[in-house]
Short mmCIF file of C-alpha atoms in Angstrom, two decimals:
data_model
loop_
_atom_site.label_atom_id
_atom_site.label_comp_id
_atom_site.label_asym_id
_atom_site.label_seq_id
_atom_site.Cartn_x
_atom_site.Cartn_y
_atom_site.Cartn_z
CA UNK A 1 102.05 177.63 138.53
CA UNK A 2 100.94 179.52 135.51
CA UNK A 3 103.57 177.95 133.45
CA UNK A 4 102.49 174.92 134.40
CA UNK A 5 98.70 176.26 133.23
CA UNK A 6 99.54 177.23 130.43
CA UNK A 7 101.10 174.08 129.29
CA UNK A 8 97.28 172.23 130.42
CA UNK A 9 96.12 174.69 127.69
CA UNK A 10 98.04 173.10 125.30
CA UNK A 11 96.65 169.69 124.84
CA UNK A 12 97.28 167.28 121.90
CA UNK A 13 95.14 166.42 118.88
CA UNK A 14 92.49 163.73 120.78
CA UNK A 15 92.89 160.03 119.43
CA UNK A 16 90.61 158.99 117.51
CA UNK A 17 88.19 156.48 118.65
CA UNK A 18 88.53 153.76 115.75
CA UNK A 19 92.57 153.59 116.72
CA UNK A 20 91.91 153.74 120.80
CA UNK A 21 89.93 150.79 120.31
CA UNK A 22 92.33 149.25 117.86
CA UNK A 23 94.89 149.82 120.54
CA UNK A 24 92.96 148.11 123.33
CA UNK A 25 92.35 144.94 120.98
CA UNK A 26 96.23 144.70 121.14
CA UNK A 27 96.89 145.65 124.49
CA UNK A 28 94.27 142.84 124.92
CA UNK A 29 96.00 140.07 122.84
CA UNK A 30 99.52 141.38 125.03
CA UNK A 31 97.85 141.14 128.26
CA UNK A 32 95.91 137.66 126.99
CA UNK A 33 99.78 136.44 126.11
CA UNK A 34 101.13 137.72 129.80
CA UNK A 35 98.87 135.77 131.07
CA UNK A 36 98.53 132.44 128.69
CA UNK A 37 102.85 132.28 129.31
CA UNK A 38 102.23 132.88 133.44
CA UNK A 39 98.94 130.72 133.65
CA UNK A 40 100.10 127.15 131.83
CA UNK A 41 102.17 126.55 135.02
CA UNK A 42 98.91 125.55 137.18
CA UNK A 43 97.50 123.07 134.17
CA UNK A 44 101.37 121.42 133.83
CA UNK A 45 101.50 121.50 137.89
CA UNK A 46 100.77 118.01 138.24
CA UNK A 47 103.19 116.01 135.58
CA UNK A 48 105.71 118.79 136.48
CA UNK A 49 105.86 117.86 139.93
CA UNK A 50 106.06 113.79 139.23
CA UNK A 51 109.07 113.98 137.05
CA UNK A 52 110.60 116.47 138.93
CA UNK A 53 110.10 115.13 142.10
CA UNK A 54 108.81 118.07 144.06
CA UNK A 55 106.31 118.58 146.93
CA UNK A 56 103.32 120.52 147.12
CA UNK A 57 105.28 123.28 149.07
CA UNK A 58 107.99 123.42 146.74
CA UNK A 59 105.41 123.92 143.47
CA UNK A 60 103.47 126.36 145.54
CA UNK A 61 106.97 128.90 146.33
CA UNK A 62 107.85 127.98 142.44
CA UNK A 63 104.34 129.08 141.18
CA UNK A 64 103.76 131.81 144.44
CA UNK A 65 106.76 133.40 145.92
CA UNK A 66 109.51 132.89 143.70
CA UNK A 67 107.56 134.12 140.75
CA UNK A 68 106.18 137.45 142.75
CA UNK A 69 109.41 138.18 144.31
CA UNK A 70 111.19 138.87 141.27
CA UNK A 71 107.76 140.88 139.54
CA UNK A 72 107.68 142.97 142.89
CA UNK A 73 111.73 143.71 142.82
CA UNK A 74 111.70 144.46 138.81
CA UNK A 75 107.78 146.28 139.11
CA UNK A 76 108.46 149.55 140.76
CA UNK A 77 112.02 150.36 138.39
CA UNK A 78 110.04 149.37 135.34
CA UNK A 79 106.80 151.51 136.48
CA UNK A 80 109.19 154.61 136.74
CA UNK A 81 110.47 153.87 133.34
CA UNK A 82 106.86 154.07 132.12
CA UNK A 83 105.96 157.35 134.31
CA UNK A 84 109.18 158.99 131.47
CA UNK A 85 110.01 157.00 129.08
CA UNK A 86 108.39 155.47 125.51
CA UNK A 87 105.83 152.63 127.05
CA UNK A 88 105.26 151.28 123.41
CA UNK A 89 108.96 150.84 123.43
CA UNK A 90 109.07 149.15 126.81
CA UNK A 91 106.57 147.10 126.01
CA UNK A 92 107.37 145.27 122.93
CA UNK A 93 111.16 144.38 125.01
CA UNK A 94 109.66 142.95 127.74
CA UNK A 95 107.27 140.86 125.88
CA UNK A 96 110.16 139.21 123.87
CA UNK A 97 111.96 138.79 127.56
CA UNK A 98 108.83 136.99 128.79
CA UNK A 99 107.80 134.69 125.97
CA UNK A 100 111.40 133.71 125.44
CA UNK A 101 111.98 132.39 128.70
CA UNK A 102 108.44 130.41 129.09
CA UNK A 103 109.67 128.91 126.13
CA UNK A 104 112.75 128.08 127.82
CA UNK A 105 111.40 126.23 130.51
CA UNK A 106 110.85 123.60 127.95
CA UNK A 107 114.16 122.70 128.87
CA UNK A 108 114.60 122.79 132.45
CA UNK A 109 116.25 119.47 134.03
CA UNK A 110 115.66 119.67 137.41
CA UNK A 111 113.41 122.40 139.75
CA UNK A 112 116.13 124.69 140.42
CA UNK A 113 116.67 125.14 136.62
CA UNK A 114 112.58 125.38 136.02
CA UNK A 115 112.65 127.69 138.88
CA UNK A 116 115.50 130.18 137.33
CA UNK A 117 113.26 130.20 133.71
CA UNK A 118 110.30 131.53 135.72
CA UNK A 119 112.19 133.71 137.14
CA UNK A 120 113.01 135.37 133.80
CA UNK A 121 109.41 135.15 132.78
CA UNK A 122 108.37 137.31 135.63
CA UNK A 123 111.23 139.71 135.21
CA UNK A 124 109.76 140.59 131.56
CA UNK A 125 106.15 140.54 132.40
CA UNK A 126 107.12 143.44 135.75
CA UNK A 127 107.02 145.54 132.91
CA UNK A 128 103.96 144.48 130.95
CA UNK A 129 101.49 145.64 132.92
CA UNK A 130 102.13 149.48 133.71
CA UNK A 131 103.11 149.74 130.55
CA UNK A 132 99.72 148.40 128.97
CA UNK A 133 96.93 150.76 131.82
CA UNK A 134 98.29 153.74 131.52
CA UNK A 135 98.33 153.94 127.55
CA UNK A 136 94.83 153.04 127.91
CA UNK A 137 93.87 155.62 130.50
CA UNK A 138 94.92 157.50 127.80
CA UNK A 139 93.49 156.15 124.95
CA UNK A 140 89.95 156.64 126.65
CA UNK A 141 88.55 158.69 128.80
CA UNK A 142 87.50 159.00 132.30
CA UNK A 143 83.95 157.98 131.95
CA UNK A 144 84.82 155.22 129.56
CA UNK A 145 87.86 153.73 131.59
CA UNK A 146 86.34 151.09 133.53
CA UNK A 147 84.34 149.51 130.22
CA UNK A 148 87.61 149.76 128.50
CA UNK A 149 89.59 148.07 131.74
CA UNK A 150 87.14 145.23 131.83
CA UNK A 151 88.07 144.89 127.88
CA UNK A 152 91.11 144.54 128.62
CA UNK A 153 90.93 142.32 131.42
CA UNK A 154 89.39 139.61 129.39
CA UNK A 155 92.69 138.83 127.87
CA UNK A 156 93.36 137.24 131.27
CA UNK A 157 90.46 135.43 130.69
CA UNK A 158 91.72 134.16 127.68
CA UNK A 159 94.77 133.75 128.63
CA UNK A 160 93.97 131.16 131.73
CA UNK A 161 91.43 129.54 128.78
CA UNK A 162 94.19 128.90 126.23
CA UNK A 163 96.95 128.30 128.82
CA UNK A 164 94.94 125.61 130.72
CA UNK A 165 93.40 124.05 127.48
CA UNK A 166 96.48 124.18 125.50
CA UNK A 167 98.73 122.95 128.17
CA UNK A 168 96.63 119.97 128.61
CA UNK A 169 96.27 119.03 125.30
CA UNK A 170 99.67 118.97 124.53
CA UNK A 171 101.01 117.65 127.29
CA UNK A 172 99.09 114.37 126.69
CA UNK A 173 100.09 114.45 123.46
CA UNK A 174 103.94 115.87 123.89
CA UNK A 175 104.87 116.21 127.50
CA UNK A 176 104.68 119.00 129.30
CA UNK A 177 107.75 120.19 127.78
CA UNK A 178 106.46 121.12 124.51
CA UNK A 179 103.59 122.82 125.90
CA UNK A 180 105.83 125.11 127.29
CA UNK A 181 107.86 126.07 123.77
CA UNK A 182 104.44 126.23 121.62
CA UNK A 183 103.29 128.82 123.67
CA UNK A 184 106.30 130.53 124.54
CA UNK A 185 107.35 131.48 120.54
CA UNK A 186 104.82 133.20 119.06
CA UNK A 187 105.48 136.03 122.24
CA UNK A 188 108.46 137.20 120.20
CA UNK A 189 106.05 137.92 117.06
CA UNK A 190 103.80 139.69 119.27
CA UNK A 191 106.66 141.52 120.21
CA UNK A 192 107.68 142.74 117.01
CA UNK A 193 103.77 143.93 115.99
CA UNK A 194 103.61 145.81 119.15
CA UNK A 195 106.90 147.67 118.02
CA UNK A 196 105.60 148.52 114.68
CA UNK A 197 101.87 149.09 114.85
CA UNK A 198 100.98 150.76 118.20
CA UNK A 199 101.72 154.51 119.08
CA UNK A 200 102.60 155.93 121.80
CA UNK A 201 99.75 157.99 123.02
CA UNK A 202 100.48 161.54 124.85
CA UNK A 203 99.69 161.44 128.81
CA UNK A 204 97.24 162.82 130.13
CA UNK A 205 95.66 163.61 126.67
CA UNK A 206 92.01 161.63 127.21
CA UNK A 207 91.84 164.26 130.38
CA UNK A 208 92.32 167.08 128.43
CA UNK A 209 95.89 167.72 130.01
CA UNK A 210 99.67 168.58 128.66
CA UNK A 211 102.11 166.35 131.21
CA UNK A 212 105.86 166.81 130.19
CA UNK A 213 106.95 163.60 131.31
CA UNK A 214 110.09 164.36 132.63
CA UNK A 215 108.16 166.16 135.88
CA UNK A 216 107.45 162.47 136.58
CA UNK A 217 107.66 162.47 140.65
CA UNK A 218 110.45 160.15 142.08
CA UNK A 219 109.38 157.20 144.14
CA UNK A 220 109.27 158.47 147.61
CA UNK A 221 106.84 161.56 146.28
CA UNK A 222 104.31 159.29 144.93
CA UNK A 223 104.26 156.74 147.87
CA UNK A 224 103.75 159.92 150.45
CA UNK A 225 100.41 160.58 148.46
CA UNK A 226 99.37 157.66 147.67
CA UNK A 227 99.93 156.03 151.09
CA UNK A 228 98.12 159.36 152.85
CA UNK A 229 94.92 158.21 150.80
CA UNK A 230 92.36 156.72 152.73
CA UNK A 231 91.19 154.84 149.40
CA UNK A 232 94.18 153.58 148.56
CA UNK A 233 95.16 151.99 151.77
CA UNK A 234 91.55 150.23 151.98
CA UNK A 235 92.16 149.28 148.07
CA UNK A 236 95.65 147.78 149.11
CA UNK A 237 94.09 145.75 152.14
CA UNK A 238 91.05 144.71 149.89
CA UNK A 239 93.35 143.69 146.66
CA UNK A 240 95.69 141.69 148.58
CA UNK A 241 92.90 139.57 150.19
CA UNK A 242 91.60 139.41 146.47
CA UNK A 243 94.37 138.27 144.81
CA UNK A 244 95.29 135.70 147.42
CA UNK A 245 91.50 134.17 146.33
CA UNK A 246 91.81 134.66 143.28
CA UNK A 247 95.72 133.04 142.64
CA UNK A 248 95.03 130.08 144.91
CA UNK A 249 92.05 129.23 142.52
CA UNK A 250 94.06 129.85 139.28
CA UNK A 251 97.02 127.84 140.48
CA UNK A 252 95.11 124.65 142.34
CA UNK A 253 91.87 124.15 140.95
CA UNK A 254 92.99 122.09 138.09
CA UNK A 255 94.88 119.90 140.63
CA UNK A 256 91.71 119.98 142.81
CA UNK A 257 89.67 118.36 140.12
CA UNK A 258 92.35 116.42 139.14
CA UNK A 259 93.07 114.98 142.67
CA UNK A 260 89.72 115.12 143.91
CA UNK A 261 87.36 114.35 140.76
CA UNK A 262 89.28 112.26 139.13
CA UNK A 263 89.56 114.18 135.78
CA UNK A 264 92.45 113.92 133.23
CA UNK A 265 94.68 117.10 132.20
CA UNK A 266 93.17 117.35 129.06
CA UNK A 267 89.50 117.56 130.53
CA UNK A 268 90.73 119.85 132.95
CA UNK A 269 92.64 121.90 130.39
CA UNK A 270 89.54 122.41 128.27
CA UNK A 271 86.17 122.23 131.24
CA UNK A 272 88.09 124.16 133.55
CA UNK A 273 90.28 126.25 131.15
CA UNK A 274 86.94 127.47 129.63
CA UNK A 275 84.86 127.79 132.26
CA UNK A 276 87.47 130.26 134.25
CA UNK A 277 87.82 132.39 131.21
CA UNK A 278 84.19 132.61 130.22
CA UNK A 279 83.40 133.46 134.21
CA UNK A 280 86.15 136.17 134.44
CA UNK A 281 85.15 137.58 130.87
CA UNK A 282 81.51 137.81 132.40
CA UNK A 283 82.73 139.54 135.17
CA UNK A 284 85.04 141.97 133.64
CA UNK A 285 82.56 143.28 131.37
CA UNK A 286 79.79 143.37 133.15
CA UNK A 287 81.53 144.54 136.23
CA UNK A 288 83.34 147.43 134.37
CA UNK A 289 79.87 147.91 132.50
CA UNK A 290 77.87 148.57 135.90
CA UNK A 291 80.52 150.43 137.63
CA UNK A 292 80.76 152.78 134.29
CA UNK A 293 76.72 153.01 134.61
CA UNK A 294 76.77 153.60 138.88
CA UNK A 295 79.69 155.83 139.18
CA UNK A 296 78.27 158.09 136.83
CA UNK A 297 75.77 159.14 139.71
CA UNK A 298 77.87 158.71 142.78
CA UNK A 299 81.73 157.80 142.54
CA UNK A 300 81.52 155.49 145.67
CA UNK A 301 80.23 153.07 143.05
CA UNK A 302 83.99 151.80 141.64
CA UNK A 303 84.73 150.48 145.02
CA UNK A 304 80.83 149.43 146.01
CA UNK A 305 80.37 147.05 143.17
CA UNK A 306 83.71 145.57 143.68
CA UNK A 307 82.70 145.22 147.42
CA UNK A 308 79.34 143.45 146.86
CA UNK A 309 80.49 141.59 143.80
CA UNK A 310 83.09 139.65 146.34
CA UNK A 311 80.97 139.41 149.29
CA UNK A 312 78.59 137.53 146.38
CA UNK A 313 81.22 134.76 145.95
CA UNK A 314 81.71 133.93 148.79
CA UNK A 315 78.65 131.46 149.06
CA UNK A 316 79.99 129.84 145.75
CA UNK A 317 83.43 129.05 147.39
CA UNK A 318 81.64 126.76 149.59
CA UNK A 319 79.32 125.09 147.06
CA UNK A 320 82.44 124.93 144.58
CA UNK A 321 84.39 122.91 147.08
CA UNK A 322 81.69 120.50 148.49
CA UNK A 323 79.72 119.81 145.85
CA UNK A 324 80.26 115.86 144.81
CA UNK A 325 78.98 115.96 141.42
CA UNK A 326 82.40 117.28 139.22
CA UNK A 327 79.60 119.26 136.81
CA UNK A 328 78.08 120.81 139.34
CA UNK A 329 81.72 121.70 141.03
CA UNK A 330 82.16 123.45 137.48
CA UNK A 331 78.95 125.11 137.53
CA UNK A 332 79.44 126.73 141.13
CA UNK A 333 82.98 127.60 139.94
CA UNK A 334 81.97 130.28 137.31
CA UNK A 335 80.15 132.81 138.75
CA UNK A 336 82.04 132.25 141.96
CA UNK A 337 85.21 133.94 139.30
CA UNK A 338 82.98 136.05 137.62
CA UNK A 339 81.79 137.79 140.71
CA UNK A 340 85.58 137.98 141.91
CA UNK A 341 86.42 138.96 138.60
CA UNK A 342 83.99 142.09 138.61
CA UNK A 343 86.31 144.13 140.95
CA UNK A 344 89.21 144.23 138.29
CA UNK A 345 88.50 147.16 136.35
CA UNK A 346 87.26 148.97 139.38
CA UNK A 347 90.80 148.78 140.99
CA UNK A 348 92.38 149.65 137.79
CA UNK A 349 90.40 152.47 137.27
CA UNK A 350 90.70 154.17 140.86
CA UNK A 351 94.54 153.86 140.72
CA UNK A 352 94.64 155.72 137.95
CA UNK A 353 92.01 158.41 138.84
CA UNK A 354 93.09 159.45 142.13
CA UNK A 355 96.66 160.39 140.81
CA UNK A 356 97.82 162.77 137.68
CA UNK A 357 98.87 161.17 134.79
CA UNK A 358 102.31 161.12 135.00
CA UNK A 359 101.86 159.01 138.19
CA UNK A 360 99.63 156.29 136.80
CA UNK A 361 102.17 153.44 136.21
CA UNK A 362 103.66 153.52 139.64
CA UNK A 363 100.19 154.00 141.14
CA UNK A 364 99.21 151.22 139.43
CA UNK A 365 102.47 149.15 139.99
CA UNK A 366 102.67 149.78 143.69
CA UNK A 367 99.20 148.77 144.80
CA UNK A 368 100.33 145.21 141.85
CA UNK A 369 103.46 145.09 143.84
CA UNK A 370 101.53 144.40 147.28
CA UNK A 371 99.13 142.25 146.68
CA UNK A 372 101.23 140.55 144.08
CA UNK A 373 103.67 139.46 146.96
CA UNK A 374 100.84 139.32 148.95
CA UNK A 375 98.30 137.24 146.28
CA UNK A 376 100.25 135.72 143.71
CA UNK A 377 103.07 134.80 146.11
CA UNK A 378 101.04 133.88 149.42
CA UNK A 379 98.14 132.32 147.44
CA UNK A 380 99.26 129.06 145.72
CA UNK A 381 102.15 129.07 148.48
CA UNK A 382 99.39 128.70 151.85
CA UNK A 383 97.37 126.60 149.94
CA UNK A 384 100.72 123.95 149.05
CA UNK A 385 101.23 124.65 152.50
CA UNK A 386 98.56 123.94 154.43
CA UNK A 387 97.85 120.96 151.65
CA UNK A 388 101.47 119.20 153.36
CA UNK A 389 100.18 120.02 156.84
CA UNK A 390 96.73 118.47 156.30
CA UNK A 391 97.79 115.50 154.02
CA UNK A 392 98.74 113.26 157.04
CA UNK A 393 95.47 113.50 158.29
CA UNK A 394 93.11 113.73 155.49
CA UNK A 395 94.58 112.51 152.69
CA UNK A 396 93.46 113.85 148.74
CA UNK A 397 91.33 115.81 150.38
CA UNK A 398 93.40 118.38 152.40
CA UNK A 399 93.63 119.93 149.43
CA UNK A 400 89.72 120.73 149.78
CA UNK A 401 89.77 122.25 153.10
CA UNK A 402 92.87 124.07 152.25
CA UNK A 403 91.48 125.76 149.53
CA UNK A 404 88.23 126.28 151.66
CA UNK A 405 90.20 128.31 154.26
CA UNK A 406 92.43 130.05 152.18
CA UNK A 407 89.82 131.83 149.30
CA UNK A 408 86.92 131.19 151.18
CA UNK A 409 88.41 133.62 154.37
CA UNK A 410 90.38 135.93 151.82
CA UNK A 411 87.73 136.81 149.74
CA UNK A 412 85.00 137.68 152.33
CA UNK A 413 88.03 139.98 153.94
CA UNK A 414 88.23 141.53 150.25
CA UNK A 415 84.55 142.29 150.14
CA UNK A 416 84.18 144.07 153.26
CA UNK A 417 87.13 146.31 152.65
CA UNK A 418 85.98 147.13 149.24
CA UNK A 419 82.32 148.48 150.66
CA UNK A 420 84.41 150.19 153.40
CA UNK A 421 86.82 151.98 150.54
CA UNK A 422 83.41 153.06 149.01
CA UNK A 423 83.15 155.96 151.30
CA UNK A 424 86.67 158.08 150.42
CA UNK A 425 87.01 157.29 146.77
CA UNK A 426 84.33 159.94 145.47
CA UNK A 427 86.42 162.67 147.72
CA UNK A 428 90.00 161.61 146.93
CA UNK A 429 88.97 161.15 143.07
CA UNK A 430 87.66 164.50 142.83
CA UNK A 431 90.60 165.93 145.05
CA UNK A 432 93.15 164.38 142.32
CA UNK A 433 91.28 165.94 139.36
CA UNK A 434 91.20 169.54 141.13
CA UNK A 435 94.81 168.63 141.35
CA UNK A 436 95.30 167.71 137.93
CA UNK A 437 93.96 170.86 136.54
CA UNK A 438 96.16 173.12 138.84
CA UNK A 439 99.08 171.32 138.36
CA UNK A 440 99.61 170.58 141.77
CA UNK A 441 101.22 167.56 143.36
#
């Protein structure tokens, strides 16, 4: 124990804040690529599935399941290698891996091979994003982490923007094939200016703490405490319900307005492409501004503004998907994503704070792994689902009522378990940070 203190004592030379915030402007662009090369998918959906031939069900597993299965199996190995090994390192490989294969599904000739190239895309990105939060938790501090989170959330933004715009444009003017290569490549650049320009920052050093990284905990440690937190078990619940809203909207609404409105790709790619990333830019900010601001005074604030910010949505779901007018569709659909996009660097923030730092990537990965499987794969796939159970009946528009039932029922489920999480995360917060300073487990 008082080795172990007098290593805290220790601490590194604090980053300075001009190259923290040059390192989140990267770790932006990477996360804004991770998601541009996992987002195009939903835009290309449509011509995808005429020339290969596939049903609704079979696009939903290739875009749902299939995809998460493979970032769940790969996430919790690759979050271990982050808890001891270089991260910069990490990341830059699995950046190439990622952007090389999207660019190989260019040149997939049937759905089997298309469904082997995603595959590979979501073995390199299991390793993108533990890699990329803890560097920043710590590159900024505690009372800064949840700005700096919603900062770097809004590469997703901009990566569903570019992926959905892009893809649409040039698949009317190339095929759906091309789209794929053009925004595969550059990946491998990024890659390379990851490598060369970004440090590796020591752990635990915006917390004022020495962590040798080879007392990383194994696996079945960390789950013990993290599963025997009240917070993180209400986080899980809350985050899977989330990201089941949130996927099914990423990976069907272009179709919706395609299917339903009547709108080209291209006018899909760019309205709907823009809209999504301007709402879930709005709500990443704002919502890691506000929870900075509230938490400040009371710590049951991370999970309270994530709660209410959800339960706000819910309203919008409805006017989203019953409004007639495609305009006013659009206009219901962006603060229904801002609001869900507001709980985002709340999450973030809490899995790192109610763990030490040498923990942070597999607290992190763990609570992606669930609702990943949960979210990305059970999103898109219910909503292909119960599109093929509904079609018989109703037509173009099962795929309305579908997507009513699915996000509209996740997300209030996700906004009630956020408010109830509100009530442990102040005491298991501090309980890590008393923790943290004794070196304890």
């Amino acid at each position: 124990m008082a080795d172990r203190q007098n290593s805290a004592a220790t601490v590194s030379k604090p980053i300075s804040a001009g190259y923290s915030r040059f390192a989140l402007l990267l770790l932006t662009i990477v996360f804004l690529v991770h998601n541009l090369d996992r987002q195009i998918m939903s835009i290309l959906l449509v011509p995808i599935q005429s020339e290969l031939g596939a049903s609704d069900t079979a696009m939903g597993f290739l875009t749902g399941f299939a995809f998460a299965a493979v970032y769940v199996s790969f996430g919790i190995p690759m979050a271990h290698l982050c808890d001891r090994g270089n991260r910069r390192n990490i990341l830059s490989i699995v950046i190439a891996v990622w952007s090389g294969f999207t660019a190989l599904c260019g040149t997939a000739v049937n759905y089997v091979h298309l469904l082997l190239m995603r595959v590979g895309v979501a073995l390199g990105e299991a390793g993108g994003n533990p890699a990329c939060v803890s560097m920043i938790s710590d590159f900024f501090p505690a009372a800064q982490r949840a700005m700096a989170m919603g900062v770097f959330y809004i590469g997703a933004s901009a990566g569903i923007f570019f992926g959905m715009w892009l893809g649409g444009w040039i698949n009317d003017a190339m095929g759906w094939r091309a789209a794929f290569v053009v925004v595969g490549l550059p990946g491998v650049l990024l890659a390379l200016i990851v490598r060369l320009t970004l440090k590796e920052p020591p752990r635990g050093v915006s917390d004022g703490l020495a962590v040798d990284s080879r007392e990383a905990k194994s696996f079945p440690d960390v789950q013990r405490l993290l599963w025997s937190l009240s917070t993180y078990r209400r986080l899980i619940l809350g985050n899977a319900c989330h990201s089941i809203a949130m996927y099914a909207s990423f990976a069907w609404a272009a179709a919706y307005f395609i299917r339903i409105h009547g709108l080209s790709t291209t006018e899909v790619g760019l309205r709907i492409g823009l809209v999504t990333g301007l709402g879930a830019a709005l709500g990443n900010l704002v919502g890691g501004y506000v929870t900075d601001r509230l938490s400040a005074r009371d710590k049951g604030w991370y999970m309270g503004v994530a709660g209410i910010a959800n339960l706000l949505s819910v309203p919008l779901v409805f006017a989203f998907l019953n409004l007639a007018d495609a305009d006013w569709a659009i206009y219901a659909y962006l603060p229904m994503i801002a609001f869900m996009a507001a709980s985002a660097p709340a999450v973030a923030t809490v899995t790192q704070g109610i763990v030490r730092p040498e923990m942070r990537s597999m607290s992190y990965t763990t609570q992606y792994m669930v609702t990943s499987l949960l979210g990305m794969g059970g999103g898109p796939f219910l909503v292909g689902l119960t599109n093929d159970l509904l079609a018989p009946q109703f037509g173009e528009l099962s795929i309305r009522y579908s997507m009513l039932g699915v996000i509209g029922t996740t997300a209030l489920i996700c906004g009630l378990t956020f408010c109830w999480a509100s009530r442990s995360v102040g005491r298991d917060m501090d309980s890590a940070a008393i923790k943290a300073g004794s070196g304890g487990v």
